[in-house]
mmCIF file of C-alpha atoms and ligand atoms in Angstrom:
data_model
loop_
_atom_site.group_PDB
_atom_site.id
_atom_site.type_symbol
_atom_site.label_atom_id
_atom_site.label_comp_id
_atom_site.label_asym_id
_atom_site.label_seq_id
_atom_site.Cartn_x
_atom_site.Cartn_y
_atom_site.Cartn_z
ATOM 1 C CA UNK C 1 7.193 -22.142 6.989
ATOM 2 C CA UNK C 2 3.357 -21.013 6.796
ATOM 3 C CA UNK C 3 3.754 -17.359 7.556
ATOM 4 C CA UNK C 4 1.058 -17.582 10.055
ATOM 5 C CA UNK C 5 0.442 -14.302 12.059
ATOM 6 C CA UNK C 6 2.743 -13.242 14.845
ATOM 7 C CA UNK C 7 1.330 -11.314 18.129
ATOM 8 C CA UNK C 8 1.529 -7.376 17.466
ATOM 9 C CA UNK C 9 3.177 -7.194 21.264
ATOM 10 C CA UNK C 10 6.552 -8.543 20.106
ATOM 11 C CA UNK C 11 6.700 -6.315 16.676
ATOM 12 C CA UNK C 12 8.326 -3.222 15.283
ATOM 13 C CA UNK C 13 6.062 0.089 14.987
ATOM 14 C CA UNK C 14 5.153 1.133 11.119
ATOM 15 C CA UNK C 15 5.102 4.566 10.706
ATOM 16 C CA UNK C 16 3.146 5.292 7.428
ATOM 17 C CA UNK C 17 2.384 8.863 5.971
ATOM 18 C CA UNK C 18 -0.152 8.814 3.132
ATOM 19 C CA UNK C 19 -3.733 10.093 2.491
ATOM 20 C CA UNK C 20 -6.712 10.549 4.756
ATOM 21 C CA UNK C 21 -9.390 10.423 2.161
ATOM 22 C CA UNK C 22 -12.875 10.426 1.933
ATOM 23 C CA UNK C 23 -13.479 8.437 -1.581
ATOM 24 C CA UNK C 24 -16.317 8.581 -3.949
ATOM 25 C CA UNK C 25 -16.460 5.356 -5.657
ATOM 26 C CA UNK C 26 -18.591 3.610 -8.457
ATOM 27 C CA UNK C 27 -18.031 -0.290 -9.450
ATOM 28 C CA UNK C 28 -20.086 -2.247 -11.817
ATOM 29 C CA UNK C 29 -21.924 -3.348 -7.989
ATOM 30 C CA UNK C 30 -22.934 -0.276 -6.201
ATOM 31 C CA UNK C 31 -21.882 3.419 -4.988
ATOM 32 C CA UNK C 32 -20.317 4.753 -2.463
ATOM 33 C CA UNK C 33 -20.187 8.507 -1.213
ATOM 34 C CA UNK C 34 -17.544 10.045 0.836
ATOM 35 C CA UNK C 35 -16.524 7.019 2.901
ATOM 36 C CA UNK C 36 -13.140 6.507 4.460
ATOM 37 C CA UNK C 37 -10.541 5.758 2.249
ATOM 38 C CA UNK C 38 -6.725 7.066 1.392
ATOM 39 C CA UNK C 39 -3.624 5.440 1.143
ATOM 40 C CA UNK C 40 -2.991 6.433 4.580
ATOM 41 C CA UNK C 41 -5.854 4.536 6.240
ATOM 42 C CA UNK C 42 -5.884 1.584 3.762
ATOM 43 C CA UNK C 43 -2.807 0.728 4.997
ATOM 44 C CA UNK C 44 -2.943 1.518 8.529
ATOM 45 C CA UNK C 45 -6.251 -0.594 8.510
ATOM 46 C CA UNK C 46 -4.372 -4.048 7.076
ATOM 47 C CA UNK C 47 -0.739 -3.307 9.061
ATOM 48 C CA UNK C 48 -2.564 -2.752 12.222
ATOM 49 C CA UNK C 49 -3.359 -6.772 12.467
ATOM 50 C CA UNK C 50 0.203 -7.159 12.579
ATOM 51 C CA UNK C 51 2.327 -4.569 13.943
ATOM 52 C CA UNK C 52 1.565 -1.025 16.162
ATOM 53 C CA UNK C 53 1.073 1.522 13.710
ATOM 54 C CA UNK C 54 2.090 5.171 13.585
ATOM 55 C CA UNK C 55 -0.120 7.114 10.668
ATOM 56 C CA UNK C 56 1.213 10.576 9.646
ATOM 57 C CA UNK C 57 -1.567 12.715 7.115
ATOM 58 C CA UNK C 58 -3.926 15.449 7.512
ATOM 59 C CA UNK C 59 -7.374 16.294 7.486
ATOM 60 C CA UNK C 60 -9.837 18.929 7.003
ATOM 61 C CA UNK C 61 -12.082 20.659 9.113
ATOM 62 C CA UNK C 62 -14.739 18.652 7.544
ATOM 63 C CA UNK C 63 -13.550 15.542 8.171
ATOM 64 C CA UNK C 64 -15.225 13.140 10.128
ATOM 65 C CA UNK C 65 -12.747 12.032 12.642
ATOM 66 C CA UNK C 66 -14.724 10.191 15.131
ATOM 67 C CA UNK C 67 -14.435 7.443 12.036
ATOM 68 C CA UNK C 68 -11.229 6.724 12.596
ATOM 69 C CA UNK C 69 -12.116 5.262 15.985
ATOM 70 C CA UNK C 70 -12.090 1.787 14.965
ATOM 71 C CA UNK C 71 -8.638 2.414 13.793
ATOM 72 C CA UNK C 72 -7.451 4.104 16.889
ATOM 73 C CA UNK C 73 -8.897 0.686 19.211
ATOM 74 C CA UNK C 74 -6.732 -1.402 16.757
ATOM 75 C CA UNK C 75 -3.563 0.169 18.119
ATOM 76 C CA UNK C 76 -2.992 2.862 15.134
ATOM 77 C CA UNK C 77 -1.201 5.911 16.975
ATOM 78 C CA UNK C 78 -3.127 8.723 15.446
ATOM 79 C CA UNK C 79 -0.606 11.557 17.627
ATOM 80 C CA UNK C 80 0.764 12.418 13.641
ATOM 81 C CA UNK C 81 -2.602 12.907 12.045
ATOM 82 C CA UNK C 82 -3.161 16.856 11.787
ATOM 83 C CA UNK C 83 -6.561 18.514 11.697
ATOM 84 C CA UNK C 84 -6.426 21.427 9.943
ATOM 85 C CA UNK C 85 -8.755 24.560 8.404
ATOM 86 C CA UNK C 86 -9.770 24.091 5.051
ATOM 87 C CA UNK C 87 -11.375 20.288 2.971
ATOM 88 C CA UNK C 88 -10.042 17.047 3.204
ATOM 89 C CA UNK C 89 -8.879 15.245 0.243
ATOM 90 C CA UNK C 90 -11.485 13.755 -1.886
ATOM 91 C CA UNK C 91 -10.791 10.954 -4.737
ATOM 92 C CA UNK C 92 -13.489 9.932 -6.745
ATOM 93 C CA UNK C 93 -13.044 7.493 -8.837
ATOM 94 C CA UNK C 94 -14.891 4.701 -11.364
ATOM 95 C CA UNK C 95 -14.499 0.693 -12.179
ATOM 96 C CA UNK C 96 -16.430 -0.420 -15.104
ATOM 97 C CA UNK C 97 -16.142 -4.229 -16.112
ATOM 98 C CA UNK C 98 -11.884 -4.190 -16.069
ATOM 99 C CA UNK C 99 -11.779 -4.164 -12.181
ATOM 100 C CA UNK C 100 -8.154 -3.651 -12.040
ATOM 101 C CA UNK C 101 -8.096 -0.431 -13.352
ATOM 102 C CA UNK C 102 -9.631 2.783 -11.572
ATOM 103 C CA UNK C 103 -10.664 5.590 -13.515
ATOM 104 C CA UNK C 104 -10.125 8.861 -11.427
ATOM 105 C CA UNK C 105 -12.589 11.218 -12.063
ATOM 106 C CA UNK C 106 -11.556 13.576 -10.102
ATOM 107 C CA UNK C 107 -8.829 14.392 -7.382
ATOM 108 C CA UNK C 108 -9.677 17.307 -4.675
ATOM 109 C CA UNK C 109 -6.153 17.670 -2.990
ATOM 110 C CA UNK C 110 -7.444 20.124 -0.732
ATOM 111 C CA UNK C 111 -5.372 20.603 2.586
ATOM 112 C CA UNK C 112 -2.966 18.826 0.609
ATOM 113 C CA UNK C 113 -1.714 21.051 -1.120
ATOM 114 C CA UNK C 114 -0.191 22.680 1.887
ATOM 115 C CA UNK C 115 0.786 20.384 3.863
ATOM 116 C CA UNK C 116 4.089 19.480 5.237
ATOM 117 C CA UNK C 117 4.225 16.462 7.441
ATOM 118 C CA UNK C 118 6.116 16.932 10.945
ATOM 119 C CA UNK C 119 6.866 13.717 12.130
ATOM 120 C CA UNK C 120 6.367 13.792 15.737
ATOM 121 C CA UNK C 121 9.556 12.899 17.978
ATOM 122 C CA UNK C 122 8.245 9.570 19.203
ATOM 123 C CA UNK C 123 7.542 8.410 15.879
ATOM 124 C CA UNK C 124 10.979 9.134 14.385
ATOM 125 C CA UNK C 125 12.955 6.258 15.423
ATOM 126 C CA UNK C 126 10.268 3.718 13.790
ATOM 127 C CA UNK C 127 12.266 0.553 11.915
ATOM 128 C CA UNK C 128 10.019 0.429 9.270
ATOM 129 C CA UNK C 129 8.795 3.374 7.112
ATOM 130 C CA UNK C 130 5.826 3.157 4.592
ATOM 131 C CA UNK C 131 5.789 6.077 2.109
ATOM 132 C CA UNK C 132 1.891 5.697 0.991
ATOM 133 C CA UNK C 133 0.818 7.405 -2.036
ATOM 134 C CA UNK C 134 1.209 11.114 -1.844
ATOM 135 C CA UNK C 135 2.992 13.810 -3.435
ATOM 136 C CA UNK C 136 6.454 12.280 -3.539
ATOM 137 C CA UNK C 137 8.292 16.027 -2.705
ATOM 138 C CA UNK C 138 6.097 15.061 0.744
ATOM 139 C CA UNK C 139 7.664 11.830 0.852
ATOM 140 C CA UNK C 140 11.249 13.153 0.465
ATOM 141 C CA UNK C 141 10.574 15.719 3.549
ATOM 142 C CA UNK C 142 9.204 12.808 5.480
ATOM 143 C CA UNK C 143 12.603 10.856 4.875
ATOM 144 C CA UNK C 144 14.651 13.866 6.116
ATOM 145 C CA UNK C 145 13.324 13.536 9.188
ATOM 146 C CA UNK C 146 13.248 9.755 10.289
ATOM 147 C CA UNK C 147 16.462 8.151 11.903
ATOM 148 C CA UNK C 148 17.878 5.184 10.198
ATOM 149 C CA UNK C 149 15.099 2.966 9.518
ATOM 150 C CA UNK C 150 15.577 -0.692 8.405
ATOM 151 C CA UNK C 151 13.390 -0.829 5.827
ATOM 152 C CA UNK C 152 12.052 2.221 4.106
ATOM 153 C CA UNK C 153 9.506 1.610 1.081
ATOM 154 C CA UNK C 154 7.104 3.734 -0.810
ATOM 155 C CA UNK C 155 4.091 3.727 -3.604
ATOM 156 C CA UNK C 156 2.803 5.856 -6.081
ATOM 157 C CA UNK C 157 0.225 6.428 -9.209
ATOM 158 C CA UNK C 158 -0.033 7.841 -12.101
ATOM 159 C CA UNK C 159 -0.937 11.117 -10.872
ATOM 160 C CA UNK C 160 2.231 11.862 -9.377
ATOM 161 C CA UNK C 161 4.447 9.991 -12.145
ATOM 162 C CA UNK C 162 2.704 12.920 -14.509
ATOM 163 C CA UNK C 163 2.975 15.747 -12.237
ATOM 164 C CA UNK C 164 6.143 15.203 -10.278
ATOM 165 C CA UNK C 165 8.377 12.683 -12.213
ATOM 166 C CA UNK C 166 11.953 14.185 -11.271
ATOM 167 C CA UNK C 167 11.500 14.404 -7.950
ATOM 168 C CA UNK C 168 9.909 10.696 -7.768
ATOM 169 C CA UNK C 169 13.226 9.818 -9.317
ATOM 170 C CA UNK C 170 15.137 11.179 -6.483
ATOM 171 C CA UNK C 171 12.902 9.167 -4.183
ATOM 172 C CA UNK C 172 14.164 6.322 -5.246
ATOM 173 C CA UNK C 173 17.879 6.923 -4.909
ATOM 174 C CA UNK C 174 16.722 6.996 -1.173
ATOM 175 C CA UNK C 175 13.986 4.208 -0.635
ATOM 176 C CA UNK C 176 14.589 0.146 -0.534
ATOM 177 C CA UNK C 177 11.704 -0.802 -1.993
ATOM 178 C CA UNK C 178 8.944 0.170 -4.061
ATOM 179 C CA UNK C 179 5.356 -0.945 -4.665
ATOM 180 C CA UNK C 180 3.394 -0.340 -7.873
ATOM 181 C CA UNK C 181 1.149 -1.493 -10.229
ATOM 182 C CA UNK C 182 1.944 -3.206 -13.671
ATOM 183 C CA UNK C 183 0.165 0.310 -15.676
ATOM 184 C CA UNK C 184 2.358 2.530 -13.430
ATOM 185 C CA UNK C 185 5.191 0.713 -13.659
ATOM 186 C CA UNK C 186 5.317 0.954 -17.356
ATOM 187 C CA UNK C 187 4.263 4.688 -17.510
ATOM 188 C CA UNK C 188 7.158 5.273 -14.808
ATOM 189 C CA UNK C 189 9.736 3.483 -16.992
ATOM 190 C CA UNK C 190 8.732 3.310 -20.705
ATOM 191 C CA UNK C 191 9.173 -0.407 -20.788
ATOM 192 C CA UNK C 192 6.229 -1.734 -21.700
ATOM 193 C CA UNK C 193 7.874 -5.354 -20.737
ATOM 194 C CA UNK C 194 7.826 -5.634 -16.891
ATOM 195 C CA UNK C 195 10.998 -7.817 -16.443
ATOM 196 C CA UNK C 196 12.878 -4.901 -18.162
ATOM 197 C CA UNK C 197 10.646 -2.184 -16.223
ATOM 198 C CA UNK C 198 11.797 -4.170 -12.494
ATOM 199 C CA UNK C 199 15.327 -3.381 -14.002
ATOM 200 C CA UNK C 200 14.846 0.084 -14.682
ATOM 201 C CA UNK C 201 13.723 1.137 -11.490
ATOM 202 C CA UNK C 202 16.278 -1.468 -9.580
ATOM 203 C CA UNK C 203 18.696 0.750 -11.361
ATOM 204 C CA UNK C 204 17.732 3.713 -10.156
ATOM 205 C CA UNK C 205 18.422 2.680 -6.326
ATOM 206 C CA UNK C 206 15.382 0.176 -4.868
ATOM 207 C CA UNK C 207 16.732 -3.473 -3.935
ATOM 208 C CA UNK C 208 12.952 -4.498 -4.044
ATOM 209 C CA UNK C 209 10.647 -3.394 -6.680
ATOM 210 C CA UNK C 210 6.880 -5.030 -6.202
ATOM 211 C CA UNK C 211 4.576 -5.012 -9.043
ATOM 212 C CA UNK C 212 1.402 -5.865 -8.700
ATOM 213 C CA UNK C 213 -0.960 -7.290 -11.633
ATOM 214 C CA UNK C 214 -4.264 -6.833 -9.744
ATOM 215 C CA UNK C 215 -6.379 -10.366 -10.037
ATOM 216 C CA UNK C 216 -3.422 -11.535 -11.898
ATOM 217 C CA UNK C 217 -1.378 -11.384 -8.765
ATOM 218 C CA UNK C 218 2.237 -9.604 -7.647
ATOM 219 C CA UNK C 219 6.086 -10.241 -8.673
ATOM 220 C CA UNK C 220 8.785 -9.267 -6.460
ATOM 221 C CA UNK C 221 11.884 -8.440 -8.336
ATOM 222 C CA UNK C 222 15.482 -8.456 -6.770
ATOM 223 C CA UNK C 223 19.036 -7.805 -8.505
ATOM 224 C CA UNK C 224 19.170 -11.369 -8.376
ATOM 225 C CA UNK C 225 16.369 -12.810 -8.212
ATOM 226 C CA UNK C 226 12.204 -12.740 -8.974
ATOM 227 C CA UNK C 227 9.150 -14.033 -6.850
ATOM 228 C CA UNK C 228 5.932 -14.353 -8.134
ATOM 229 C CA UNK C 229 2.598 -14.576 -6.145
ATOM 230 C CA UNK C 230 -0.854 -15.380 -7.474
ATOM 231 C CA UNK C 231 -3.995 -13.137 -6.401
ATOM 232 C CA UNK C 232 -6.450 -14.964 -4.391
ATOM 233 C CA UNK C 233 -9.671 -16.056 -6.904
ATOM 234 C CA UNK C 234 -12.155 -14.176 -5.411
ATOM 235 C CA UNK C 235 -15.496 -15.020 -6.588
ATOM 236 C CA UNK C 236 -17.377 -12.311 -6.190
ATOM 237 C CA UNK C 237 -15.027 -8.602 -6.272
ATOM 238 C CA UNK C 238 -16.538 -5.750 -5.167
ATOM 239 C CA UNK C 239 -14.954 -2.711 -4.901
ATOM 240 C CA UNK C 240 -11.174 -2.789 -6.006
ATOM 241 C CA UNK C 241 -10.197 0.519 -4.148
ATOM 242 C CA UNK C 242 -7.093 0.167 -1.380
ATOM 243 C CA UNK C 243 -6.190 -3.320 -2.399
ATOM 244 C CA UNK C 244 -2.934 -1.832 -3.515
ATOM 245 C CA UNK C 245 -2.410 -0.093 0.156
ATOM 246 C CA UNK C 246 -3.552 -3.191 2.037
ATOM 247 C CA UNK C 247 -1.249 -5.426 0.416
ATOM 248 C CA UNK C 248 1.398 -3.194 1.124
ATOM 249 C CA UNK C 249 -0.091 -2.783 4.893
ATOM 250 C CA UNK C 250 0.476 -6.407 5.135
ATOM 251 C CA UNK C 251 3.720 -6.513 3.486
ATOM 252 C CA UNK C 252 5.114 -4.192 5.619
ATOM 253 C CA UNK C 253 2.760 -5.279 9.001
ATOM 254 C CA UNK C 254 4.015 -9.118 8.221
ATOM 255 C CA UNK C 255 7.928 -7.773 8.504
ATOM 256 C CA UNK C 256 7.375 -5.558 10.942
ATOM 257 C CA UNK C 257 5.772 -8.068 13.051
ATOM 258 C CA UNK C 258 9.008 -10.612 12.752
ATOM 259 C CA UNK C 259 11.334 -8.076 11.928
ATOM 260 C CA UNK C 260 13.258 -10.333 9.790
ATOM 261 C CA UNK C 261 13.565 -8.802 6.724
ATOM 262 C CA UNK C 262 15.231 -11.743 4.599
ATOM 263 C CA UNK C 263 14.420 -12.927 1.389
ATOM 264 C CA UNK C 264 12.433 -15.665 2.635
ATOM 265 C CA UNK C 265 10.744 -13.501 4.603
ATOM 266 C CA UNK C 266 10.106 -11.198 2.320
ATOM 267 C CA UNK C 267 8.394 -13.781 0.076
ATOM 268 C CA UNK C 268 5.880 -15.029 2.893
ATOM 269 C CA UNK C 269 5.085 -11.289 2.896
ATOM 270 C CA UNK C 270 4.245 -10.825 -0.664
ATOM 271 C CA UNK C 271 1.793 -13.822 0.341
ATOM 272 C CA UNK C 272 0.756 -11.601 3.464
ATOM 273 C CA UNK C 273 0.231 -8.587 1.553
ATOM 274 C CA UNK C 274 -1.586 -10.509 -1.534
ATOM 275 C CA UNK C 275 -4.297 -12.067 1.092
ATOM 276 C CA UNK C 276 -4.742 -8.464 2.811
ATOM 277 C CA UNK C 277 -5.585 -7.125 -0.658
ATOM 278 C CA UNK C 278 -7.886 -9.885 -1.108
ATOM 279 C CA UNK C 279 -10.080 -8.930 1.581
ATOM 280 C CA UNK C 280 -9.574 -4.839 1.188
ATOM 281 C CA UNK C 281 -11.554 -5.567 -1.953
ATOM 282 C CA UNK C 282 -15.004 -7.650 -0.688
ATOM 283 C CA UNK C 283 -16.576 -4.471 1.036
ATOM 284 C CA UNK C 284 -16.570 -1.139 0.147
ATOM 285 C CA UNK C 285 -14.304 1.408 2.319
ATOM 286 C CA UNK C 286 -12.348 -0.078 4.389
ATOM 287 C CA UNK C 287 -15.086 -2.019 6.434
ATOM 288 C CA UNK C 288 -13.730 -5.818 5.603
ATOM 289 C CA UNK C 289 -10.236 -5.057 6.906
ATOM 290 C CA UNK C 290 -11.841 -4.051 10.197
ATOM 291 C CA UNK C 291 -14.120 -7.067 10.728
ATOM 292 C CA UNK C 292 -11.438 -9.599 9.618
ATOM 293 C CA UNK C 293 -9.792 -12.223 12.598
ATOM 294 C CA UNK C 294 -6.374 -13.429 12.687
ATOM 295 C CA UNK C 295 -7.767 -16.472 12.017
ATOM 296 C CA UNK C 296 -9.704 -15.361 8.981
ATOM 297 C CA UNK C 297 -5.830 -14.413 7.516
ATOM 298 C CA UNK C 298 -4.252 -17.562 8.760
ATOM 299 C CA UNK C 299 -6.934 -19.362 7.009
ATOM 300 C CA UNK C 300 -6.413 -17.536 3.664
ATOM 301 C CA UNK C 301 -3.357 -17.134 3.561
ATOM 302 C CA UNK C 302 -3.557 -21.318 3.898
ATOM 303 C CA UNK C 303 -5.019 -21.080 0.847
ATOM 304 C CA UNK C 304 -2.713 -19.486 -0.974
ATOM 305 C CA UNK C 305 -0.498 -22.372 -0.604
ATOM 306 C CA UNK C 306 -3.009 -24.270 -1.599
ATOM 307 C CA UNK C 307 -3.231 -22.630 -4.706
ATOM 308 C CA UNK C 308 0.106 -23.317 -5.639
ATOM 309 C CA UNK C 309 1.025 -26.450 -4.151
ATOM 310 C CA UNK C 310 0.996 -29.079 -6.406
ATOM 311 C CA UNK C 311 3.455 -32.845 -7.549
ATOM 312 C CA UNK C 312 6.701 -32.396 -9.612
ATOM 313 C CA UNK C 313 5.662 -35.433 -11.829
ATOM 314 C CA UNK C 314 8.622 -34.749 -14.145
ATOM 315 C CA UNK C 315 10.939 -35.163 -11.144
ATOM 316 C CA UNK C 316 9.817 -38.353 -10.505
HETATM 317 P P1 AMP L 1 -5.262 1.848 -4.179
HETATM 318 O O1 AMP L 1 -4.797 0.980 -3.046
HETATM 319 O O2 AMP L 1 -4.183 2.058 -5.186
HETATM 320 O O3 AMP L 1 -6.587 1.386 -4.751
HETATM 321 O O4 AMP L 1 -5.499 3.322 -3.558
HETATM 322 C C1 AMP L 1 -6.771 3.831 -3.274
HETATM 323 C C2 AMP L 1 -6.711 5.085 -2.431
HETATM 324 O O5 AMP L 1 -5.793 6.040 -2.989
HETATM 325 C C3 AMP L 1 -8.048 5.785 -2.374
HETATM 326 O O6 AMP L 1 -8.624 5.564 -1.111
HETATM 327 C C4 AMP L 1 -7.762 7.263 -2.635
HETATM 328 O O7 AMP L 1 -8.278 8.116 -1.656
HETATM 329 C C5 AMP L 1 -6.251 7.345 -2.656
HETATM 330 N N1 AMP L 1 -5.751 8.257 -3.696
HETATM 331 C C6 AMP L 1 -6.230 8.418 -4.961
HETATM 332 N N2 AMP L 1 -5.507 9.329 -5.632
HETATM 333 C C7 AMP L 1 -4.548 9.779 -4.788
HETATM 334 C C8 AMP L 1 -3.464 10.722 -4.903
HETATM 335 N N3 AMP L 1 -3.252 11.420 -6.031
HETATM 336 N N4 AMP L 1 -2.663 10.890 -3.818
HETATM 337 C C9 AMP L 1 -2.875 10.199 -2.686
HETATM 338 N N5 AMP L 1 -3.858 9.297 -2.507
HETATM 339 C C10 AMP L 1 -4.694 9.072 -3.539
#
């Protein structure tokens, strides 16, 4: 079945708490100063094509919030996002010719570094949970105050797998799946082989572990079983940042909107999630998530198959 996109009036709410950035970003193609980014709205910005969203984060006093208006018209419920006294978090980071690594040059936590997110009452009962890339002691608290969700699954990066590696740990005794990239994954597990990396961290309590080989597209491990999606071959790449939280956003937006969380549909997700990334990444920000159609996805994600559909000549 083509996992074409289903209407966002039928589907479950995602309730996602990450960062609410503003990003500083240099690729081989241009510069960009203080635009929108974070895990928080990266994600929100793909999921919202598929499902209601509910984004939990803060800002600073400095923040420029009348931004997030496009987001809010999309049907992201912003009642979770706090304004507070004090700066915003600010990533800035660098691509040189290697696209699918970042170089962070520097990380401004800012209001961060106090915050604890209260998950407001109507958001608590959401099905699906998305655990974006924060400090994963703010992920735990997050967890102790949601009721029973179906599917709960989180990310991280290397700065937390350095700074808070225990308690990322115990985050995954309580989480059923996780999303990371091939470099985390093997700083996360000392396995510098991926298959035995998937089975490290499946040990450790996820049934789902996605890894994610930037142009070299995503695997999907399960205790029984692995899935393997190609990245879309995108001629011209221009600014890698959030591909990682938009292919989760449509992951998570593309089960959310069914709310069958199955195998199979769990594959046409990866797909979902792999053709969000691909368009995160041909605009800076997170301008081409906003501009894309349903029909733009249907269309790619059409190509996807394309791109791996082929004759069993041997079967013949
Ligand atoms: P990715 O999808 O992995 O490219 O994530 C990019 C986003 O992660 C950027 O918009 C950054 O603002 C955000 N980010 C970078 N470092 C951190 C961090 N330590 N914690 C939370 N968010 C971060």
């Amino acid at each position: 079945m083509t996992p074409s996109v289903s209407s966002t009036s039928a589907a479950h709410p995602v309730l996602v708490v990450g960062s609410v950035a503003l990003d500083s970003v240099e690729t081989p193609f241009g510069k960009a100063d203080e635009v929108l980014g974070g895990s928080g709205t990266f994600f929100s910005s793909s999921a919202s094509h598929f499902a209601p969203v509910q984004l939990v984060g803060v800002v600073g006093d400095d923040y420029p919030v009348e931004k997030l208006a496009p987001l809010a018209e999309r049907g992201v419920d912003l009642a979770g996002l706090e304004k507070v006294e004090g700066t915003s978090f600010r990533w800035r980071g660098r691509y040189r010719h290697d696209l699918n690594s970042a170089e962070t040059l520097e990380t401004h936590l800012g209001v961060f570094s106090h915050f604890r997110p209260n998950i407001p009452e109507q958001f608590r009962r959401a099905p699906f949970v998305f655990l974006a890339n924060i400090d994963p002691r703010l992920q735990l608290q997050v967890l102790e105050q949601v009721e029973k969700p179906r599917l709960v699954a989180c990310d991280t990066m290397n700065f937390w797998i350095e700074s808070r590696r225990p308690e990322l740990i115990e985050l995954l005794k309580h989480v059923d799946l996780i999303t990371l990239n091939d470099g985390e994954a093997r700083q996360l597990t000392e396995h510098t082989n991926l298959v035995q990396a998937a089975r490290w961290i499946l040990d450790k309590g996820p049934k789902h572990v996605l890894i994610k080989k930037g142009e070299h597209g995503a695997f999907m491990f399960n205790r029984e079983s692995v899935f393997f999606a190609p990245a879309y071959p995108l001629e011209s790449v221009f600014d890698p940042t959030g591909a990682g939280d938009s292919f989760a956003g449509g992951f998570m937006g593309y089960l959310a909107a069914t709310g069958d969380i199955s195998e199979r549909a769990m594959r046409r997700a990866v797909v979902v999630g792999s053709a969000m990334g691909s368009f995160a990444v041909e605009k800076f920000s997170n301008t081409r998530l906003l501009e894309i159609t349903r029909a733009d996805i249907d269309a790619r994600v059409q190509e996807f198959r394309q791109l791996v559909a082929f004759d069993s000549e041997l079967d013949a």
